[in-house]
Amino acid sequence: MVFMRPCWLKKHAGRDNLMNRFGILGKILLLASAMVLVTVLSAWVIFTFLTRGGEVTVPDVKGQEMGAALEILSRQKLGLSIAATDYDASVLPEHVISQDPDAGVRTRKNRIIRVVMSLGTRTVHVPNLAGLSLRRVELQLSQSGLKVGKVARAHLAETDSGTVISQAPLAGVFAARGQEVDVLLSEGAPVLTYLLPDLTGFPVEDVLATIRAWGLKAGRINNIESTDLPPGTVTATHPLPGSAVQEGQTVNLTVTTLPKPGKTFPIVLYQYVSPPGFIPHHLRLVLSAGQGASEVFSQMIEPGTSVTIPVPVPRTGILRAYVDGSLLEEKDVP
């Protein structure tokens, strides 16, 4: 006897087989996902370990000489590359101005550290300043990036006054930008200096010839009437005897003339006692009358000596006495 399975039972069995197949596939996928996750996590752990184990801290090489900077970086398993060069007066040539990355940064080993190398101070050629005036020197140095330093002056024959005759540093050498250049200016040929001798008591013609022979100039001639000295006798000079005078300086004279006929002047006697000691004193008498003033006496008086000087007074005025250039006294005359 043959039994037949019902149709609904066949359908149910097929459904169970399909479910079994999907269950196995899900388990396989779940297992594969777990393995992938484990692999990724393992790789991340290994990468992190390897990466952190290969990091170093970038050392500070700023201001270091290039060879020393390379040695310092090499100790940390780092390299060096010159990214650029620049002028920097505060950093010596062939030394590091800056670096990238900066000091203290964590980075991987074997990384190249880029640095800027110093070329030192920017230098310029010192121009030739010989023969230039001080104003042109200032302009020339300014255009070259330099400054005027100390300015000295000296007399030198065959040179134009006010022009440069020497400089330091010398022309053509290299100097740091902004450096000062010292110059020596000429004041022309040396000027002769004399001590004016006592020319009083000599004829005015002889005195004028002597003044011109020394390279001096004859200035104003003041006349004073006198009966004690021959007409044309020099009684005073300005500057005073013994004064330092330079070539080309003017010397004024006081010269005697005869009184006008029939005209007499009152005489004022001025007495002076020179202090005792070893040094003579210069006595000078100046008579101011009307709108003018004239020197009536100028002479060195020995120490401890008493002198009486007659002073003709043509009109009312003031007699001033000077000793060694300082006013001693003044009084109304006659």
JSON list of C-alpha atoms in Angstrom, two decimals, residues 46-185:
[
{"chain": "A", "resi": 46, "resn": "ILE", "atom": "CA", "xyz": [50.01, 48.57, 15.11]},
{"chain": "A", "resi": 47, "resn": "PHE", "atom": "CA", "xyz": [49.98, 51.86, 13.14]},
{"chain": "A", "resi": 48, "resn": "THR", "atom": "CA", "xyz": [49.58, 53.91, 16.30]},
{"chain": "A", "resi": 49, "resn": "PHE", "atom": "CA", "xyz": [52.39, 52.03, 17.99]},
{"chain": "A", "resi": 50, "resn": "LEU", "atom": "CA", "xyz": [54.70, 52.40, 15.02]},
{"chain": "A", "resi": 51, "resn": "THR", "atom": "CA", "xyz": [53.82, 56.06, 14.47]},
{"chain": "A", "resi": 52, "resn": "ARG", "atom": "CA", "xyz": [54.25, 57.13, 18.04]},
{"chain": "A", "resi": 53, "resn": "GLY", "atom": "CA", "xyz": [57.38, 55.15, 18.35]},
{"chain": "A", "resi": 54, "resn": "GLY", "atom": "CA", "xyz": [58.84, 57.10, 15.33]},
{"chain": "A", "resi": 55, "resn": "GLU", "atom": "CA", "xyz": [58.11, 60.66, 16.54]},
{"chain": "A", "resi": 56, "resn": "VAL", "atom": "CA", "xyz": [60.76, 63.09, 17.81]},
{"chain": "A", "resi": 57, "resn": "THR", "atom": "CA", "xyz": [60.77, 66.65, 19.17]},
{"chain": "A", "resi": 58, "resn": "VAL", "atom": "CA", "xyz": [62.23, 69.25, 16.81]},
{"chain": "A", "resi": 59, "resn": "PRO", "atom": "CA", "xyz": [65.27, 70.86, 18.51]},
{"chain": "A", "resi": 60, "resn": "ASP", "atom": "CA", "xyz": [66.01, 74.61, 18.42]},
{"chain": "A", "resi": 61, "resn": "VAL", "atom": "CA", "xyz": [68.74, 75.38, 15.88]},
{"chain": "A", "resi": 62, "resn": "LYS", "atom": "CA", "xyz": [68.11, 79.13, 15.50]},
{"chain": "A", "resi": 63, "resn": "GLY", "atom": "CA", "xyz": [71.38, 81.06, 15.79]},
{"chain": "A", "resi": 64, "resn": "GLN", "atom": "CA", "xyz": [73.44, 77.92, 15.21]},
{"chain": "A", "resi": 65, "resn": "GLU", "atom": "CA", "xyz": [76.14, 77.63, 12.57]},
{"chain": "A", "resi": 66, "resn": "MET", "atom": "CA", "xyz": [74.95, 75.48, 9.67]},
{"chain": "A", "resi": 67, "resn": "GLY", "atom": "CA", "xyz": [77.28, 72.57, 10.46]},
{"chain": "A", "resi": 68, "resn": "ALA", "atom": "CA", "xyz": [76.28, 72.60, 14.13]},
{"chain": "A", "resi": 69, "resn": "ALA", "atom": "CA", "xyz": [72.58, 72.80, 13.19]},
{"chain": "A", "resi": 70, "resn": "LEU", "atom": "CA", "xyz": [72.92, 69.75, 10.93]},
{"chain": "A", "resi": 71, "resn": "GLU", "atom": "CA", "xyz": [74.64, 67.79, 13.70]},
{"chain": "A", "resi": 72, "resn": "ILE", "atom": "CA", "xyz": [71.92, 68.69, 16.24]},
{"chain": "A", "resi": 73, "resn": "LEU", "atom": "CA", "xyz": [69.14, 67.64, 13.86]},
{"chain": "A", "resi": 74, "resn": "SER", "atom": "CA", "xyz": [70.94, 64.42, 12.91]},
{"chain": "A", "resi": 75, "resn": "ARG", "atom": "CA", "xyz": [70.92, 63.31, 16.54]},
{"chain": "A", "resi": 76, "resn": "GLN", "atom": "CA", "xyz": [67.12, 63.42, 16.39]},
{"chain": "A", "resi": 77, "resn": "LYS", "atom": "CA", "xyz": [67.04, 61.53, 13.07]},
{"chain": "A", "resi": 78, "resn": "LEU", "atom": "CA", "xyz": [66.06, 64.71, 11.21]},
{"chain": "A", "resi": 79, "resn": "GLY", "atom": "CA", "xyz": [67.43, 66.29, 8.06]},
{"chain": "A", "resi": 80, "resn": "LEU", "atom": "CA", "xyz": [68.23, 69.91, 7.11]},
{"chain": "A", "resi": 81, "resn": "SER", "atom": "CA", "xyz": [67.46, 71.94, 4.01]},
{"chain": "A", "resi": 82, "resn": "ILE", "atom": "CA", "xyz": [68.29, 75.61, 3.30]},
{"chain": "A", "resi": 83, "resn": "ALA", "atom": "CA", "xyz": [64.98, 77.04, 2.16]},
{"chain": "A", "resi": 84, "resn": "ALA", "atom": "CA", "xyz": [66.23, 80.62, 1.70]},
{"chain": "A", "resi": 85, "resn": "THR", "atom": "CA", "xyz": [68.95, 83.12, 2.57]},
{"chain": "A", "resi": 86, "resn": "ASP", "atom": "CA", "xyz": [68.56, 86.64, 3.93]},
{"chain": "A", "resi": 87, "resn": "TYR", "atom": "CA", "xyz": [70.59, 89.57, 5.33]},
{"chain": "A", "resi": 88, "resn": "ASP", "atom": "CA", "xyz": [70.36, 89.96, 9.10]},
{"chain": "A", "resi": 89, "resn": "ALA", "atom": "CA", "xyz": [72.71, 92.20, 11.06]},
{"chain": "A", "resi": 90, "resn": "SER", "atom": "CA", "xyz": [71.83, 90.39, 14.31]},
{"chain": "A", "resi": 91, "resn": "VAL", "atom": "CA", "xyz": [72.80, 86.92, 13.02]},
{"chain": "A", "resi": 92, "resn": "LEU", "atom": "CA", "xyz": [76.29, 85.93, 11.90]},
{"chain": "A", "resi": 93, "resn": "PRO", "atom": "CA", "xyz": [76.81, 84.77, 8.30]},
{"chain": "A", "resi": 94, "resn": "GLU", "atom": "CA", "xyz": [76.07, 81.05, 7.66]},
{"chain": "A", "resi": 95, "resn": "HIS", "atom": "CA", "xyz": [73.98, 80.82, 10.83]},
{"chain": "A", "resi": 96, "resn": "VAL", "atom": "CA", "xyz": [70.29, 79.93, 11.11]},
{"chain": "A", "resi": 97, "resn": "ILE", "atom": "CA", "xyz": [67.81, 82.83, 11.22]},
{"chain": "A", "resi": 98, "resn": "SER", "atom": "CA", "xyz": [64.60, 80.74, 11.45]},
{"chain": "A", "resi": 99, "resn": "GLN", "atom": "CA", "xyz": [63.37, 77.16, 11.06]},
{"chain": "A", "resi": 100, "resn": "ASP", "atom": "CA", "xyz": [60.23, 75.27, 9.99]},
{"chain": "A", "resi": 101, "resn": "PRO", "atom": "CA", "xyz": [58.80, 73.46, 11.90]},
{"chain": "A", "resi": 102, "resn": "ASP", "atom": "CA", "xyz": [59.66, 75.52, 14.95]},
{"chain": "A", "resi": 103, "resn": "ALA", "atom": "CA", "xyz": [61.45, 74.14, 17.98]},
{"chain": "A", "resi": 104, "resn": "GLY", "atom": "CA", "xyz": [59.34, 71.97, 20.31]},
{"chain": "A", "resi": 105, "resn": "VAL", "atom": "CA", "xyz": [57.02, 70.56, 17.62]},
{"chain": "A", "resi": 106, "resn": "ARG", "atom": "CA", "xyz": [56.55, 66.76, 17.55]},
{"chain": "A", "resi": 107, "resn": "THR", "atom": "CA", "xyz": [57.23, 65.29, 14.12]},
{"chain": "A", "resi": 108, "resn": "ARG", "atom": "CA", "xyz": [58.16, 62.01, 12.47]},
{"chain": "A", "resi": 109, "resn": "LYS", "atom": "CA", "xyz": [61.71, 60.84, 12.15]},
{"chain": "A", "resi": 110, "resn": "ASN", "atom": "CA", "xyz": [63.64, 61.53, 8.95]},
{"chain": "A", "resi": 111, "resn": "ARG", "atom": "CA", "xyz": [61.66, 64.71, 8.31]},
{"chain": "A", "resi": 112, "resn": "ILE", "atom": "CA", "xyz": [63.54, 67.57, 6.62]},
{"chain": "A", "resi": 113, "resn": "ILE", "atom": "CA", "xyz": [63.71, 70.78, 8.68]},
{"chain": "A", "resi": 114, "resn": "ARG", "atom": "CA", "xyz": [63.73, 73.86, 6.44]},
{"chain": "A", "resi": 115, "resn": "VAL", "atom": "CA", "xyz": [65.87, 76.79, 7.61]},
{"chain": "A", "resi": 116, "resn": "VAL", "atom": "CA", "xyz": [66.67, 80.36, 6.50]},
{"chain": "A", "resi": 117, "resn": "MET", "atom": "CA", "xyz": [70.42, 81.01, 6.48]},
{"chain": "A", "resi": 118, "resn": "SER", "atom": "CA", "xyz": [71.88, 84.43, 7.34]},
{"chain": "A", "resi": 119, "resn": "LEU", "atom": "CA", "xyz": [74.16, 86.29, 4.94]},
{"chain": "A", "resi": 120, "resn": "GLY", "atom": "CA", "xyz": [75.17, 88.63, 7.77]},
{"chain": "A", "resi": 121, "resn": "THR", "atom": "CA", "xyz": [75.08, 92.40, 7.50]},
{"chain": "A", "resi": 122, "resn": "ARG", "atom": "CA", "xyz": [74.39, 93.90, 4.08]},
{"chain": "A", "resi": 123, "resn": "THR", "atom": "CA", "xyz": [77.58, 95.59, 2.87]},
{"chain": "A", "resi": 124, "resn": "VAL", "atom": "CA", "xyz": [78.12, 98.45, 0.43]},
{"chain": "A", "resi": 125, "resn": "HIS", "atom": "CA", "xyz": [81.08, 100.03, -1.33]},
{"chain": "A", "resi": 126, "resn": "VAL", "atom": "CA", "xyz": [82.45, 103.15, 0.38]},
{"chain": "A", "resi": 127, "resn": "PRO", "atom": "CA", "xyz": [82.47, 105.97, -2.22]},
{"chain": "A", "resi": 128, "resn": "ASN", "atom": "CA", "xyz": [85.43, 108.25, -2.90]},
{"chain": "A", "resi": 129, "resn": "LEU", "atom": "CA", "xyz": [84.80, 111.53, -1.06]},
{"chain": "A", "resi": 130, "resn": "ALA", "atom": "CA", "xyz": [88.07, 113.34, -1.88]},
{"chain": "A", "resi": 131, "resn": "GLY", "atom": "CA", "xyz": [87.55, 116.95, -2.95]},
{"chain": "A", "resi": 132, "resn": "LEU", "atom": "CA", "xyz": [83.85, 117.04, -2.01]},
{"chain": "A", "resi": 133, "resn": "SER", "atom": "CA", "xyz": [82.24, 119.60, 0.27]},
{"chain": "A", "resi": 134, "resn": "LEU", "atom": "CA", "xyz": [80.63, 118.45, 3.50]},
{"chain": "A", "resi": 135, "resn": "ARG", "atom": "CA", "xyz": [77.14, 118.90, 2.01]},
{"chain": "A", "resi": 136, "resn": "ARG", "atom": "CA", "xyz": [77.98, 116.73, -1.00]},
{"chain": "A", "resi": 137, "resn": "VAL", "atom": "CA", "xyz": [79.58, 114.18, 1.32]},
{"chain": "A", "resi": 138, "resn": "GLU", "atom": "CA", "xyz": [76.31, 113.89, 3.26]},
{"chain": "A", "resi": 139, "resn": "LEU", "atom": "CA", "xyz": [74.33, 113.35, 0.04]},
{"chain": "A", "resi": 140, "resn": "GLN", "atom": "CA", "xyz": [76.82, 110.84, -1.38]},
{"chain": "A", "resi": 141, "resn": "LEU", "atom": "CA", "xyz": [76.93, 108.75, 1.79]},
{"chain": "A", "resi": 142, "resn": "SER", "atom": "CA", "xyz": [73.14, 108.84, 2.17]},
{"chain": "A", "resi": 143, "resn": "GLN", "atom": "CA", "xyz": [72.71, 107.49, -1.36]},
{"chain": "A", "resi": 144, "resn": "SER", "atom": "CA", "xyz": [75.16, 104.67, -0.52]},
{"chain": "A", "resi": 145, "resn": "GLY", "atom": "CA", "xyz": [73.39, 103.76, 2.72]},
{"chain": "A", "resi": 146, "resn": "LEU", "atom": "CA", "xyz": [76.14, 105.21, 4.92]},
{"chain": "A", "resi": 147, "resn": "LYS", "atom": "CA", "xyz": [76.36, 108.10, 7.41]},
{"chain": "A", "resi": 148, "resn": "VAL", "atom": "CA", "xyz": [78.76, 110.96, 8.15]},
{"chain": "A", "resi": 149, "resn": "GLY", "atom": "CA", "xyz": [80.84, 110.21, 11.24]},
{"chain": "A", "resi": 150, "resn": "LYS", "atom": "CA", "xyz": [83.41, 112.45, 12.90]},
{"chain": "A", "resi": 151, "resn": "VAL", "atom": "CA", "xyz": [84.41, 115.62, 11.04]},
{"chain": "A", "resi": 152, "resn": "ALA", "atom": "CA", "xyz": [87.92, 117.00, 11.68]},
{"chain": "A", "resi": 153, "resn": "ARG", "atom": "CA", "xyz": [89.60, 120.01, 10.10]},
{"chain": "A", "resi": 154, "resn": "ALA", "atom": "CA", "xyz": [93.21, 120.85, 9.30]},
{"chain": "A", "resi": 155, "resn": "HIS", "atom": "CA", "xyz": [95.18, 123.43, 7.32]},
{"chain": "A", "resi": 156, "resn": "LEU", "atom": "CA", "xyz": [96.80, 122.04, 4.19]},
{"chain": "A", "resi": 157, "resn": "ALA", "atom": "CA", "xyz": [98.42, 123.99, 1.38]},
{"chain": "A", "resi": 158, "resn": "GLU", "atom": "CA", "xyz": [97.26, 123.52, -2.22]},
{"chain": "A", "resi": 159, "resn": "THR", "atom": "CA", "xyz": [93.79, 122.32, -1.18]},
{"chain": "A", "resi": 160, "resn": "ASP", "atom": "CA", "xyz": [90.45, 124.07, -1.39]},
{"chain": "A", "resi": 161, "resn": "SER", "atom": "CA", "xyz": [89.08, 125.12, 1.96]},
{"chain": "A", "resi": 162, "resn": "GLY", "atom": "CA", "xyz": [86.04, 123.10, 3.06]},
{"chain": "A", "resi": 163, "resn": "THR", "atom": "CA", "xyz": [86.79, 120.01, 0.93]},
{"chain": "A", "resi": 164, "resn": "VAL", "atom": "CA", "xyz": [87.62, 116.45, 1.99]},
{"chain": "A", "resi": 165, "resn": "ILE", "atom": "CA", "xyz": [91.31, 115.52, 2.03]},
{"chain": "A", "resi": 166, "resn": "SER", "atom": "CA", "xyz": [91.02, 112.17, 3.83]},
{"chain": "A", "resi": 167, "resn": "GLN", "atom": "CA", "xyz": [88.40, 109.62, 4.89]},
{"chain": "A", "resi": 168, "resn": "ALA", "atom": "CA", "xyz": [88.04, 106.45, 6.97]},
{"chain": "A", "resi": 169, "resn": "PRO", "atom": "CA", "xyz": [87.12, 103.79, 5.89]},
{"chain": "A", "resi": 170, "resn": "LEU", "atom": "CA", "xyz": [88.99, 104.32, 2.64]},
{"chain": "A", "resi": 171, "resn": "ALA", "atom": "CA", "xyz": [87.19, 104.55, -0.69]},
{"chain": "A", "resi": 172, "resn": "GLY", "atom": "CA", "xyz": [86.42, 101.24, -2.40]},
{"chain": "A", "resi": 173, "resn": "VAL", "atom": "CA", "xyz": [86.32, 98.99, 0.67]},
{"chain": "A", "resi": 174, "resn": "PHE", "atom": "CA", "xyz": [83.18, 97.22, 1.88]},
{"chain": "A", "resi": 175, "resn": "ALA", "atom": "CA", "xyz": [81.36, 98.60, 4.90]},
{"chain": "A", "resi": 176, "resn": "ALA", "atom": "CA", "xyz": [78.21, 97.60, 6.74]},
{"chain": "A", "resi": 177, "resn": "ARG", "atom": "CA", "xyz": [75.09, 99.41, 5.64]},
{"chain": "A", "resi": 178, "resn": "GLY", "atom": "CA", "xyz": [74.48, 102.31, 8.04]},
{"chain": "A", "resi": 179, "resn": "GLN", "atom": "CA", "xyz": [78.14, 102.53, 9.09]},
{"chain": "A", "resi": 180, "resn": "GLU", "atom": "CA", "xyz": [79.69, 105.96, 9.76]},
{"chain": "A", "resi": 181, "resn": "VAL", "atom": "CA", "xyz": [82.48, 107.39, 7.60]},
{"chain": "A", "resi": 182, "resn": "ASP", "atom": "CA", "xyz": [84.87, 109.88, 9.24]},
{"chain": "A", "resi": 183, "resn": "VAL", "atom": "CA", "xyz": [86.22, 112.73, 7.10]},
{"chain": "A", "resi": 184, "resn": "LEU", "atom": "CA", "xyz": [89.03, 115.29, 7.35]},
{"chain": "A", "resi": 185, "resn": "LEU", "atom": "CA", "xyz": [88.22, 118.70, 5.83]}
]
